[in-house]
PDB file of C-alpha atoms in Angstrom:
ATOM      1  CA  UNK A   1      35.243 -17.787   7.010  1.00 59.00           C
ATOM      2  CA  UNK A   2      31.139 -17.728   8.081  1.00 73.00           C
ATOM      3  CA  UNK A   3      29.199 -16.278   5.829  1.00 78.00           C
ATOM      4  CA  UNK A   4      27.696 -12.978   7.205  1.00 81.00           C
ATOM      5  CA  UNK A   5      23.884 -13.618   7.895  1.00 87.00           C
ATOM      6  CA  UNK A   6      21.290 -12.171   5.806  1.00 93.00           C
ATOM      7  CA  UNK A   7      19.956  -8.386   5.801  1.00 97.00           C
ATOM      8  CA  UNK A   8      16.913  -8.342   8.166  1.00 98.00           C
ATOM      9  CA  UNK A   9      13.536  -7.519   6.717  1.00 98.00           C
ATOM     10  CA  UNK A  10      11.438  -4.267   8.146  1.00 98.00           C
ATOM     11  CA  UNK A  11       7.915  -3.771   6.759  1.00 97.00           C
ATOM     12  CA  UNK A  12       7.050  -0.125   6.984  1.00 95.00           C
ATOM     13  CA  UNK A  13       3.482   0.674   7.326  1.00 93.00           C
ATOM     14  CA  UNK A  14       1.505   3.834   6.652  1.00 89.00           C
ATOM     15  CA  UNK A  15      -0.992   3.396  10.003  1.00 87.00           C
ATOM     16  CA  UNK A  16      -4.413   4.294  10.722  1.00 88.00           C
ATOM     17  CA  UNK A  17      -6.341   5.190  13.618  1.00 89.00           C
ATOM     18  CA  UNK A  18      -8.491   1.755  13.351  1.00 92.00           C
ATOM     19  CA  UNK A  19      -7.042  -0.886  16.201  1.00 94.00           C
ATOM     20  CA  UNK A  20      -8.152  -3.638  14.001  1.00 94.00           C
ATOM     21  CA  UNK A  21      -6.389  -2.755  10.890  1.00 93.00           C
ATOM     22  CA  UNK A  22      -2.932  -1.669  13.268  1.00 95.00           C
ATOM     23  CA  UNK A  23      -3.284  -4.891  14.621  1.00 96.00           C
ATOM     24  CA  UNK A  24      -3.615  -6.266  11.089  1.00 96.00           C
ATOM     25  CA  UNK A  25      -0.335  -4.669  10.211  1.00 96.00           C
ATOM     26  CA  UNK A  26       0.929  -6.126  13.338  1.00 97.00           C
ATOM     27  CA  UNK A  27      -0.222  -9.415  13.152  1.00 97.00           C
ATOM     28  CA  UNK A  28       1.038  -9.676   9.267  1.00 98.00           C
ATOM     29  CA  UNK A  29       4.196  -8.994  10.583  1.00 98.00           C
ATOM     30  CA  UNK A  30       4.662 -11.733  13.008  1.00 98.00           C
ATOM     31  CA  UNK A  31       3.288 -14.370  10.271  1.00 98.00           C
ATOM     32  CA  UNK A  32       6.020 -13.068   8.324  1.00 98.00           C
ATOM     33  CA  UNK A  33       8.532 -13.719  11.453  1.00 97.00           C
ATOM     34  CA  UNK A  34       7.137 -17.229  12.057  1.00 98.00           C
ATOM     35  CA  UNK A  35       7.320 -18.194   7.854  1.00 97.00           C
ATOM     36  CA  UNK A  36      11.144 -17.078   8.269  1.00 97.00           C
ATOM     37  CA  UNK A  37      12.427 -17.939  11.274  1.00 96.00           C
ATOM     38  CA  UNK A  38      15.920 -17.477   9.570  1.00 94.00           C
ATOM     39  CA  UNK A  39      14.784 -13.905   9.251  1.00 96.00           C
ATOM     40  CA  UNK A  40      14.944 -11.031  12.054  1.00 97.00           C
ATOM     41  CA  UNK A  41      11.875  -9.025  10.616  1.00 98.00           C
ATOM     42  CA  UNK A  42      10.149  -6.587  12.296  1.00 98.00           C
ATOM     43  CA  UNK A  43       7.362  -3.646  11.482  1.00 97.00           C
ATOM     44  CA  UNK A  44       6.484  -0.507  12.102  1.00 96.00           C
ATOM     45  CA  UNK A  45       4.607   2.893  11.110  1.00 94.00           C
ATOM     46  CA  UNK A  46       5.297   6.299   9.562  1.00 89.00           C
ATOM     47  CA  UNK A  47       2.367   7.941  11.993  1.00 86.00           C
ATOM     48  CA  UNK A  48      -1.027   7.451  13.770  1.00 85.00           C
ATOM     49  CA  UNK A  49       0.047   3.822  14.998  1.00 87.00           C
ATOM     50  CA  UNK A  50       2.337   2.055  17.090  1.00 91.00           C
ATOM     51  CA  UNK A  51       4.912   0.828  17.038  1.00 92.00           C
ATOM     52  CA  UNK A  52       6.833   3.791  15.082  1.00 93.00           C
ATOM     53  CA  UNK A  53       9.628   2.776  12.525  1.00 93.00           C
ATOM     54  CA  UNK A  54      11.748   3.914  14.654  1.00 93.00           C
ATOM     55  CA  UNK A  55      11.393   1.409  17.284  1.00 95.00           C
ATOM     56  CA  UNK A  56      10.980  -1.340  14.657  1.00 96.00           C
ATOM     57  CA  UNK A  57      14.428  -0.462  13.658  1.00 96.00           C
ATOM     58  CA  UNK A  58      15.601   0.276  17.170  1.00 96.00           C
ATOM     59  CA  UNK A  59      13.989  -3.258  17.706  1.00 96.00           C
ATOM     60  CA  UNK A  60      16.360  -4.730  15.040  1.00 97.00           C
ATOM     61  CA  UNK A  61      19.732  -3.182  16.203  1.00 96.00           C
ATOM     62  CA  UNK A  62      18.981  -4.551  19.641  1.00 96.00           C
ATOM     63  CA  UNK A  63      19.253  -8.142  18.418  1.00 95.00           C
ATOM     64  CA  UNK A  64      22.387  -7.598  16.773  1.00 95.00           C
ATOM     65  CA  UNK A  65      20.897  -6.517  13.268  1.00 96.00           C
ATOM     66  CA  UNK A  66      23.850  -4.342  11.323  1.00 96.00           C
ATOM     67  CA  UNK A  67      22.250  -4.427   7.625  1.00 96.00           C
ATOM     68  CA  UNK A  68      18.349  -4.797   6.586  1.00 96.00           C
ATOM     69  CA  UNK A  69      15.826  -4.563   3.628  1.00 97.00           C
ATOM     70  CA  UNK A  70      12.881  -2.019   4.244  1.00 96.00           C
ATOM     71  CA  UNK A  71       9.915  -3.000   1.982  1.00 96.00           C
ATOM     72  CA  UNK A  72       6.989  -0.596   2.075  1.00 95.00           C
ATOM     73  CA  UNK A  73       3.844  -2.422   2.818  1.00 96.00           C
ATOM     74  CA  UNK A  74       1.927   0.273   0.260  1.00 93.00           C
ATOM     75  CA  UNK A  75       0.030  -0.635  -2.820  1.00 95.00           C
ATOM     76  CA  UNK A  76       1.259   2.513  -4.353  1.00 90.00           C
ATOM     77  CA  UNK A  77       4.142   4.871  -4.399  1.00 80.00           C
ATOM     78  CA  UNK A  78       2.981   7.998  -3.057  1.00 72.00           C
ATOM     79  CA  UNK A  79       4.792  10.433  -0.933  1.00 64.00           C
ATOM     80  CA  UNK A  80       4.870   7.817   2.173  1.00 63.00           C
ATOM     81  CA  UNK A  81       6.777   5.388  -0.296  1.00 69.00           C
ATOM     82  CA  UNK A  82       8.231   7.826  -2.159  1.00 76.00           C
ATOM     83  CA  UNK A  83       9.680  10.513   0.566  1.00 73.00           C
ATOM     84  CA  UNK A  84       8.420   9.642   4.425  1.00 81.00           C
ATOM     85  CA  UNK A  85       9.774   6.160   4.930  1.00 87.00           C
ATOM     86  CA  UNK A  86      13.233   7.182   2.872  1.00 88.00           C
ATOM     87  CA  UNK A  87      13.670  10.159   4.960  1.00 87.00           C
ATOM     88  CA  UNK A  88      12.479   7.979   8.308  1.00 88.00           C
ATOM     89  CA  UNK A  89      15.507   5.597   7.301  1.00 91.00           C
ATOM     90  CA  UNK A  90      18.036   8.225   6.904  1.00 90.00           C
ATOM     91  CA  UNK A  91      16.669   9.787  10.277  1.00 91.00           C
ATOM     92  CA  UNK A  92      17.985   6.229  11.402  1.00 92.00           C
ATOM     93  CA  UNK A  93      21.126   5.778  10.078  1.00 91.00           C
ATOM     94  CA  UNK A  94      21.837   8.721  12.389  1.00 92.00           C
ATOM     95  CA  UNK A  95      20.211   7.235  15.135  1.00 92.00           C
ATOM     96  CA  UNK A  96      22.234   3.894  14.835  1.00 95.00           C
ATOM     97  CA  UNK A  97      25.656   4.845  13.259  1.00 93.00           C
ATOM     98  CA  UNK A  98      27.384   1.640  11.572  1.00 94.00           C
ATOM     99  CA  UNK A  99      23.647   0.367  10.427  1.00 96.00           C
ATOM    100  CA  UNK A 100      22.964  -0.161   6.666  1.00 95.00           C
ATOM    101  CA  UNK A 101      20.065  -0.693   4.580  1.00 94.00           C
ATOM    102  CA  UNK A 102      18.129  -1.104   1.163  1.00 94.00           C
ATOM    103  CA  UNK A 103      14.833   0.047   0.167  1.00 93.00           C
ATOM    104  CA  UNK A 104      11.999  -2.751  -1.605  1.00 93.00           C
ATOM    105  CA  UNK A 105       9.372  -0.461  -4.192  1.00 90.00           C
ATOM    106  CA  UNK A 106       5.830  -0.926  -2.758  1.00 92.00           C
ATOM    107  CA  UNK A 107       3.957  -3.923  -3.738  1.00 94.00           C
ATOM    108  CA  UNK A 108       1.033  -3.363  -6.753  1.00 86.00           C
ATOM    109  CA  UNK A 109       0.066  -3.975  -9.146  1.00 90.00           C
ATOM    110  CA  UNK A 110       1.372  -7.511  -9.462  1.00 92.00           C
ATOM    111  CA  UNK A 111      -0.502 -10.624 -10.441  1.00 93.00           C
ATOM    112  CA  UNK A 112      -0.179 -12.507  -7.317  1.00 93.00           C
ATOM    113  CA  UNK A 113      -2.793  -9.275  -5.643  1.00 94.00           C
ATOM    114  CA  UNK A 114      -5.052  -9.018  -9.133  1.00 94.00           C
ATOM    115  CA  UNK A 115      -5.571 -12.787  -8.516  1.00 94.00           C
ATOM    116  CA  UNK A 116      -6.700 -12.034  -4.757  1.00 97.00           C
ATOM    117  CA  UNK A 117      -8.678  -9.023  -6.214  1.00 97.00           C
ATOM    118  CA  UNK A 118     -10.744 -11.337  -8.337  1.00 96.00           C
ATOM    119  CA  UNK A 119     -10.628 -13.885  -5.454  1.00 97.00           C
ATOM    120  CA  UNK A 120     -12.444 -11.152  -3.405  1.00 98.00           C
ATOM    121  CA  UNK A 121     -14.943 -10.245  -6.626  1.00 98.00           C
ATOM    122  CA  UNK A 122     -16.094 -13.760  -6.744  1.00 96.00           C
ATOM    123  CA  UNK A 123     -16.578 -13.965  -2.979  1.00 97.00           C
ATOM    124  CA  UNK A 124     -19.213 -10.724  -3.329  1.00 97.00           C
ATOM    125  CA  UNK A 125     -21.141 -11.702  -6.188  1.00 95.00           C
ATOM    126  CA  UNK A 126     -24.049 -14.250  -5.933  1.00 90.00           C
ATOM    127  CA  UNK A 127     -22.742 -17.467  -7.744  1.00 89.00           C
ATOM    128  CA  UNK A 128     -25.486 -16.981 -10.503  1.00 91.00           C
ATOM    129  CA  UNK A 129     -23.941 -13.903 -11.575  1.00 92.00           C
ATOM    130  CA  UNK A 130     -22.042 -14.001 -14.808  1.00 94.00           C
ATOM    131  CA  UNK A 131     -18.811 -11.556 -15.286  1.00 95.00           C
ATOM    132  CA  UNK A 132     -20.032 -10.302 -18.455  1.00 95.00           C
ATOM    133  CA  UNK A 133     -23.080  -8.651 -16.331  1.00 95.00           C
ATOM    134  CA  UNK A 134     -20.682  -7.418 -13.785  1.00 97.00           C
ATOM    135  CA  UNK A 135     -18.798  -3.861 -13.366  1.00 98.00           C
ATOM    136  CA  UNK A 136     -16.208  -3.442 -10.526  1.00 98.00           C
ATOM    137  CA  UNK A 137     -15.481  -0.296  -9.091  1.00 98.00           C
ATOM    138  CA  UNK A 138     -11.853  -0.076  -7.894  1.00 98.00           C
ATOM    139  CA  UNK A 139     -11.713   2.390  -5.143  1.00 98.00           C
ATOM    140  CA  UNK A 140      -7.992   3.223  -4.359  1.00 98.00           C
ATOM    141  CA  UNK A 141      -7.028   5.488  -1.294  1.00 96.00           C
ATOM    142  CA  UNK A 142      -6.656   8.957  -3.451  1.00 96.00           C
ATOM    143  CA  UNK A 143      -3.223  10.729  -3.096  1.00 93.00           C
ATOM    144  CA  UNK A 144      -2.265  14.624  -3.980  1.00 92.00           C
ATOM    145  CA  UNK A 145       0.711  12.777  -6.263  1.00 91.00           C
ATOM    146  CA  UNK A 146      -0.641  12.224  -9.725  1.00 93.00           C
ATOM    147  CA  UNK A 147       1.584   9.051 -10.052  1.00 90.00           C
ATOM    148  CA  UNK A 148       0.107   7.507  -7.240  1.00 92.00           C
ATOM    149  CA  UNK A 149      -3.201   7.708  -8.654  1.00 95.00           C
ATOM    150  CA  UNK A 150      -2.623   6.468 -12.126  1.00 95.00           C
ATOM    151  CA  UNK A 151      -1.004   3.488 -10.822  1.00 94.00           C
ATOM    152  CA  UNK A 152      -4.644   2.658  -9.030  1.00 97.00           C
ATOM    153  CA  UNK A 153      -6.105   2.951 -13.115  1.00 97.00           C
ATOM    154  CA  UNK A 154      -2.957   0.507 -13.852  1.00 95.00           C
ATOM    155  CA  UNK A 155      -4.651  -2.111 -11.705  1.00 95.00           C
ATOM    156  CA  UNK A 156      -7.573  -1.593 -12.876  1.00 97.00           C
ATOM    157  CA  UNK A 157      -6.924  -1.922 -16.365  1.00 95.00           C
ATOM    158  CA  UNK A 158      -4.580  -4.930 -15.372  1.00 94.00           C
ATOM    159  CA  UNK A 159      -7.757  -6.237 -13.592  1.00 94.00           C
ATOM    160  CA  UNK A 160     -10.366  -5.870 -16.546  1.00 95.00           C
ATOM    161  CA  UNK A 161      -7.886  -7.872 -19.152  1.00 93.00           C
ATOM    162  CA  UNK A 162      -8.767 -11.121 -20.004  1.00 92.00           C
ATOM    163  CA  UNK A 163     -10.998 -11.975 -16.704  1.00 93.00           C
ATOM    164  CA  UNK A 164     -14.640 -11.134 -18.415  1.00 95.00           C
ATOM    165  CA  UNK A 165     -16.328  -8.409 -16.167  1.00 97.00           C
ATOM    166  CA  UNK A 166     -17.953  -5.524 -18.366  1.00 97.00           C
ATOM    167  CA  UNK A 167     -15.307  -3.103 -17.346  1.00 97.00           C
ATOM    168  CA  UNK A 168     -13.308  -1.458 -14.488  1.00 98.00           C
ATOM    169  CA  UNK A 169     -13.934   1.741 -13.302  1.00 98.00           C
ATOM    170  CA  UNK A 170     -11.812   3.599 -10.306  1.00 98.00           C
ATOM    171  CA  UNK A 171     -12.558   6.184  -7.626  1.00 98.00           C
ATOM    172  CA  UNK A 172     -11.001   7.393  -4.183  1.00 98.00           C
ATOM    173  CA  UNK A 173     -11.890   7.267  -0.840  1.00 98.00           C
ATOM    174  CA  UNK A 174     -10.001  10.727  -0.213  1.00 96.00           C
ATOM    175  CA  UNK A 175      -7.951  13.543  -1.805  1.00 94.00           C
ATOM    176  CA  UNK A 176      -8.734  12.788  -5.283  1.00 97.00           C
ATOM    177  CA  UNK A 177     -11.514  12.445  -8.153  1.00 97.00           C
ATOM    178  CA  UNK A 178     -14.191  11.102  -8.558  1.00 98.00           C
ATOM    179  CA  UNK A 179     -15.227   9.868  -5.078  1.00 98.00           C
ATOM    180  CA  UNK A 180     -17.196   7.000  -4.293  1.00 98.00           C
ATOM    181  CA  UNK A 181     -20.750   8.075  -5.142  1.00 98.00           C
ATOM    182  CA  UNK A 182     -19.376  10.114  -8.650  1.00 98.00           C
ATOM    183  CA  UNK A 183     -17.595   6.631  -9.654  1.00 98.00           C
ATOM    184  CA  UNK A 184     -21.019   4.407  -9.197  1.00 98.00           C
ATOM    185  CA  UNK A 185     -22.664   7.092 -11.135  1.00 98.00           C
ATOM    186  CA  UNK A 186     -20.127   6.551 -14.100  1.00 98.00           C
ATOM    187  CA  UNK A 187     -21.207   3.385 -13.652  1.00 98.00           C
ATOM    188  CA  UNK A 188     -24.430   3.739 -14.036  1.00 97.00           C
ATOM    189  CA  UNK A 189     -24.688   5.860 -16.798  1.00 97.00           C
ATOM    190  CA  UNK A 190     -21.720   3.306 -18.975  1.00 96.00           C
ATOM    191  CA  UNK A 191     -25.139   0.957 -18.514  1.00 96.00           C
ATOM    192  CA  UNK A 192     -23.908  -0.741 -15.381  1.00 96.00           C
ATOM    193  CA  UNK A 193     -26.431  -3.345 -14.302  1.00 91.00           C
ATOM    194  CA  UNK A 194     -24.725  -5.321 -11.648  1.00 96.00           C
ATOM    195  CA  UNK A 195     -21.810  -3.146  -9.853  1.00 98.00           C
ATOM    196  CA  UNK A 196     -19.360  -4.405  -7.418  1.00 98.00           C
ATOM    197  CA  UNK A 197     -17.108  -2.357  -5.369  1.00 98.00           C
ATOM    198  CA  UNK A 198     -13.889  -3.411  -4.525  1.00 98.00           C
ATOM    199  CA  UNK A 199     -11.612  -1.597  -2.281  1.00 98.00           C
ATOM    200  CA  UNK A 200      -7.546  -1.397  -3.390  1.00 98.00           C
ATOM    201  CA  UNK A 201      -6.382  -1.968   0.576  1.00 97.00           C
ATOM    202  CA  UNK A 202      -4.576  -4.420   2.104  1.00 97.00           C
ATOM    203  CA  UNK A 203      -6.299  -4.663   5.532  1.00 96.00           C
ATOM    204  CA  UNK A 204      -9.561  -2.794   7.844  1.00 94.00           C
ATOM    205  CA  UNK A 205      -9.435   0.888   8.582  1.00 94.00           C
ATOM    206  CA  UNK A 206     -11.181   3.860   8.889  1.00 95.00           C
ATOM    207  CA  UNK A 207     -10.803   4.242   5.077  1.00 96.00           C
ATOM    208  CA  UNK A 208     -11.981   1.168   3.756  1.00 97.00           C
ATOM    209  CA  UNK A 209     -15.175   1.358   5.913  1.00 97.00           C
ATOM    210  CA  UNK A 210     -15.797   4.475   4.426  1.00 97.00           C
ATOM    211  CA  UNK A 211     -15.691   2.649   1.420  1.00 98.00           C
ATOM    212  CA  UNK A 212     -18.819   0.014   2.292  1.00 98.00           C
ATOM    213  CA  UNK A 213     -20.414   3.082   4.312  1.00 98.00           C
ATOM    214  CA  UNK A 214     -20.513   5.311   1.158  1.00 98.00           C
ATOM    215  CA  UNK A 215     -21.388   2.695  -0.998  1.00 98.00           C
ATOM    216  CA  UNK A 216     -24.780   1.451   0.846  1.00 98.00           C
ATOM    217  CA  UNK A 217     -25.715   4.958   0.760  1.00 98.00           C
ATOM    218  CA  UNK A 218     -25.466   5.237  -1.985  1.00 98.00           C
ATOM    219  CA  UNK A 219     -27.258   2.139  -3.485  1.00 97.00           C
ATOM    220  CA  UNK A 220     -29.929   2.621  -0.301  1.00 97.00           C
ATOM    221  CA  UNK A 221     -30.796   5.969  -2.447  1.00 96.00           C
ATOM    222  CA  UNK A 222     -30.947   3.808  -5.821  1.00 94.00           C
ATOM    223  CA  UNK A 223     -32.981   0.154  -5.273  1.00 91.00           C
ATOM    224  CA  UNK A 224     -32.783  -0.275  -8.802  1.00 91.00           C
ATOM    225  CA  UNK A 225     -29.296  -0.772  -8.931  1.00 92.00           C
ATOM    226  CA  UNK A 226     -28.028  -4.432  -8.102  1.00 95.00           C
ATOM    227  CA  UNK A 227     -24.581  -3.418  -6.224  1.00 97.00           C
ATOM    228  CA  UNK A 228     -22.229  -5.319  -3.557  1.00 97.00           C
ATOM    229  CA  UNK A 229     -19.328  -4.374  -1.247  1.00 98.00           C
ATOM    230  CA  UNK A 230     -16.344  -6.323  -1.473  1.00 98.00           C
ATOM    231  CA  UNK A 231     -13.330  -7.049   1.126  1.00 98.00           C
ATOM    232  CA  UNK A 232      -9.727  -5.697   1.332  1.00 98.00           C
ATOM    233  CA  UNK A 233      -7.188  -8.285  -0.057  1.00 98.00           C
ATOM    234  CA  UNK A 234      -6.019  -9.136   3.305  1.00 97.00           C
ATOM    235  CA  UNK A 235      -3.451 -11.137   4.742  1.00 96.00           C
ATOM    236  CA  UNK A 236      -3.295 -13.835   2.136  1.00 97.00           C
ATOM    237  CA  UNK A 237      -0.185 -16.231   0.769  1.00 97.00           C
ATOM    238  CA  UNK A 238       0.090 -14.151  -2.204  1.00 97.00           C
ATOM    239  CA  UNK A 239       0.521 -11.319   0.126  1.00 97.00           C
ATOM    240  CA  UNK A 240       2.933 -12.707   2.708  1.00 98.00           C
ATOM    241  CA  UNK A 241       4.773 -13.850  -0.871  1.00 97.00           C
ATOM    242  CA  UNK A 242       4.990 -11.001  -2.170  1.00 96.00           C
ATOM    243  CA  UNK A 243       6.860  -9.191   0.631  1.00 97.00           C
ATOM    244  CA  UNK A 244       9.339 -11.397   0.512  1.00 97.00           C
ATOM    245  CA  UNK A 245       9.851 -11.350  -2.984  1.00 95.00           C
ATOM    246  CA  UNK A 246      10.164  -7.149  -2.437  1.00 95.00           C
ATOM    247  CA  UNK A 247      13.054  -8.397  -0.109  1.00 97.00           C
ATOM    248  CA  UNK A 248      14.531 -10.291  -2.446  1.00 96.00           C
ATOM    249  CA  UNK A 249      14.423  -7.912  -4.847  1.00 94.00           C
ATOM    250  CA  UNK A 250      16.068  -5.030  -2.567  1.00 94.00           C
ATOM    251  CA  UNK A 251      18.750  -7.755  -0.727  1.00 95.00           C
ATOM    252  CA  UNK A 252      19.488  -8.886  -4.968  1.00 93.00           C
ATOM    253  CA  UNK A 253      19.700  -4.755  -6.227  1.00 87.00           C
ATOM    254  CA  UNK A 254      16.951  -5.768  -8.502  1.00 71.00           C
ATOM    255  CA  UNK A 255      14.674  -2.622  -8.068  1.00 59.00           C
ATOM    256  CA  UNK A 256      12.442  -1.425 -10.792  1.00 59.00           C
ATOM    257  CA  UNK A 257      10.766   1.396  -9.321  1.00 54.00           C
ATOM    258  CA  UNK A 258       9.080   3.401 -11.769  1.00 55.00           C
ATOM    259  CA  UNK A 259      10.646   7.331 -11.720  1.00 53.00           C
ATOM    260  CA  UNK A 260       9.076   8.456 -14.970  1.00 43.00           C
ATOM    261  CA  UNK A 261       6.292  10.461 -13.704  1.00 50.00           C
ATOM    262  CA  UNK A 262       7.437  10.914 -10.215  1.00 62.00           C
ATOM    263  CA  UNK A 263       5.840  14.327  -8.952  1.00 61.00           C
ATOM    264  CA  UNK A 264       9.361  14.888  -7.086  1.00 68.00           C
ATOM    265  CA  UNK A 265      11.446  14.548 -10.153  1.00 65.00           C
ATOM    266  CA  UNK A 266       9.241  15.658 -13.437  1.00 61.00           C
ATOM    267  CA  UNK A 267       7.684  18.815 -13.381  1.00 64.00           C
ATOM    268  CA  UNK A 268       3.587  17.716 -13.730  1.00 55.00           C
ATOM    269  CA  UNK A 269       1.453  20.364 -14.739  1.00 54.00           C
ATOM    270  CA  UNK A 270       0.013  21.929 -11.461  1.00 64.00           C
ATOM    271  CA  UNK A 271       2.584  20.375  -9.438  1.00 68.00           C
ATOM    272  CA  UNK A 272       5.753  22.328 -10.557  1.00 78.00           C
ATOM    273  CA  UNK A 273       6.312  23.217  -6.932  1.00 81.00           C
ATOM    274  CA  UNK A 274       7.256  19.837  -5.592  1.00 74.00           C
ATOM    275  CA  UNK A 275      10.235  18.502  -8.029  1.00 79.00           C
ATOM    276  CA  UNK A 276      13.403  18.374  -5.861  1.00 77.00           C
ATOM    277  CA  UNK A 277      11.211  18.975  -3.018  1.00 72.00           C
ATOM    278  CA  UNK A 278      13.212  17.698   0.726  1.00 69.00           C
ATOM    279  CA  UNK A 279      11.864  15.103   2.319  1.00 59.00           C
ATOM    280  CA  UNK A 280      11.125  15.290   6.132  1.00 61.00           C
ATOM    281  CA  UNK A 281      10.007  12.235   8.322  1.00 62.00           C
ATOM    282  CA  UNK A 282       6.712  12.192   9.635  1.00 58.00           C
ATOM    283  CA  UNK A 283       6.785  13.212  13.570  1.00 62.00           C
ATOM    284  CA  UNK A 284       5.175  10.133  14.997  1.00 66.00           C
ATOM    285  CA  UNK A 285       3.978  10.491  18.729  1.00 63.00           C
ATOM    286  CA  UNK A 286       4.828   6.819  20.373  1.00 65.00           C
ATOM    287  CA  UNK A 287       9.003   7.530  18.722  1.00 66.00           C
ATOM    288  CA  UNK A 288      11.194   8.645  21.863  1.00 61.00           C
ATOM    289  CA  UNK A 289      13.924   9.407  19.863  1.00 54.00           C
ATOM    290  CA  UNK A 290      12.601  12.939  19.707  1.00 42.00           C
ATOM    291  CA  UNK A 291      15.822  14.596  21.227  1.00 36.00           C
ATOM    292  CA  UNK A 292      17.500  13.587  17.918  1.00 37.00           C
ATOM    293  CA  UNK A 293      17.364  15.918  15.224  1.00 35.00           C
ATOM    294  CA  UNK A 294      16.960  14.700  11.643  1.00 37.00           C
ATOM    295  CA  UNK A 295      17.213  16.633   8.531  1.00 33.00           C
ATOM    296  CA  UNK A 296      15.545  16.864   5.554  1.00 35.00           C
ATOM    297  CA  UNK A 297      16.902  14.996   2.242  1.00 34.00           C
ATOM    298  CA  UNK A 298      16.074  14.899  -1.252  1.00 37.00           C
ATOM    299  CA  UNK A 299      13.823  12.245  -2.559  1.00 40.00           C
ATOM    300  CA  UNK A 300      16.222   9.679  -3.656  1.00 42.00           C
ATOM    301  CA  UNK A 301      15.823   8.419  -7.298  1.00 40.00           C
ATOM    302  CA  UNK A 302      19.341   6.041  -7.176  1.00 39.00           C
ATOM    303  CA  UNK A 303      17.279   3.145  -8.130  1.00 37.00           C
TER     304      UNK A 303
END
């Protein structure tokens, strides 16, 4: 009797209209492929870049793949993790009857990225610096979902304990408070004298360059203030590691994903209006599989 050959991996991606930070996702994904060559794994994205997930997975059923382990390649669980990708993958399963699959929780906070976050701290500050001078600004995406945006103050706080630096503060880049220039004014007046801004992304983009852009406006406007940009944490070990060990955790059943204050099963104040909500793929332009219709489903909490 053989022994049936392990669930494939497919890294889902959230895209951006920035080549170098699709080809970043892309280019992840093939070190991933070369690390596991026992592996079929294969990537896509829920909109704005190619490859789609749909031709990742198409991708995967073409060389014989049957079962496979999606793990979002997300920092946070917001309504890509949460509803887009689900609802892409059941949108597949009707694509490729007889195909199977688990779902991986997206990867932060977790140690292995805090230690490339303070990796990527030390890189921006001049050597002479010492931590207890130094504030970091953690500047997460921004999300409509509540949940997603407490789990960006999560790393923070996870950040600040036990490494020295004065504090951590957060902001966002988009869709939520404070933005960029409000969060180095908290800063400021907490009696911030040497600020560092660190960006919660895994690779380039449009976003992240926002980020710097914002942030050497605003300290252009303030020469007082001693400030640096960080980098992205990037395509490290502890990244590529990381995804795996989300696949091993969705091949094993050992999710953890945290439901308690998800915005699609707890009515949040404000946000009444989305609990039990259906979940519709994202229309991505580059997926030919447009003459199939999907349907919407529930956010899925059978973790």
């Amino acid at each position: 009797m053989t022994t049936p050959p392990p669930p494939a991996l497919l890294v889902a991606g959230h895209g951006t209209r920035d080549d170098a930070g699709a080809e970043a996702f892309r280019a992840f994904v093939r070190e991933l492929g070369r690390r596991h060559p026992e592996l079929p794994v294969a990537g896509g994205f829920i909109e704005l870049s190619p490859p789609p997930l749909g031709e990742a997975v198409a991708e995967l059923v073409e060389r014989g793949v049957r079962r496979f382990a999606a793990v979002p390649l997300m920092l946070v669980s917001a309504g890509h993790a949460k509803g887009d990708i689900p609802a892409a993958l059941t949108r597949e399963k009707e694509r490729h009857p007889g195909i199977s699959y688990t779902y991986g929780r997206p990867l932060g906070p977790h140690p292995s990225l805090l230690s490339v976050l303070e990796r990527r701290l030390d890189e921006a500050v001049d050597p002479s610096w010492d931590r207890s001078e130094v504030t970091v600004l953690l500047v997460g995406r921004g999300s409509t979902d509540p949940d997603a945006n407490a789990e960006v103050h999560k790393a923070a706080r996870l950040l600040w304990e036990g490494r020295g630096y004065v504090g951590v503060e957060t902001a966002f880049v988009s869709l939520a408070a404070p933005d960029v220039p409000s969060g180095l004014d908290r800063c400021v007046r907490l009696g911030a004298r040497r600020i560092v801004v660190l960006p919660y992304f895994l690779f380039t983009g449009i976003l992240p360059d926002r980020v710097r852009r914002q942030t050497a406006d605003w300290a252009a406007a303030r020469p007082e203030a001693d400030v640096r940009s960080a980098d992205v944490i990037g395509p490290d070990p502890e990244l590529l590691d990381l995804v795996m060990e989300r696949y091993e955790e969705a091949v094993k059943g050992d999710l953890r994903m945290n439901c308690d204050s998800c915005v699609y099963r707890i009515a949040l104040p404000g946000f009444e209006d989305k609990v039990g909500l259906p979940q519709q793929p994202h229309f991505h332009p580059d997926d030919d599989g447009h003459h199939h219709h999907g349907h919407g489903h529930a956010h899925s909490h059978a973790h």
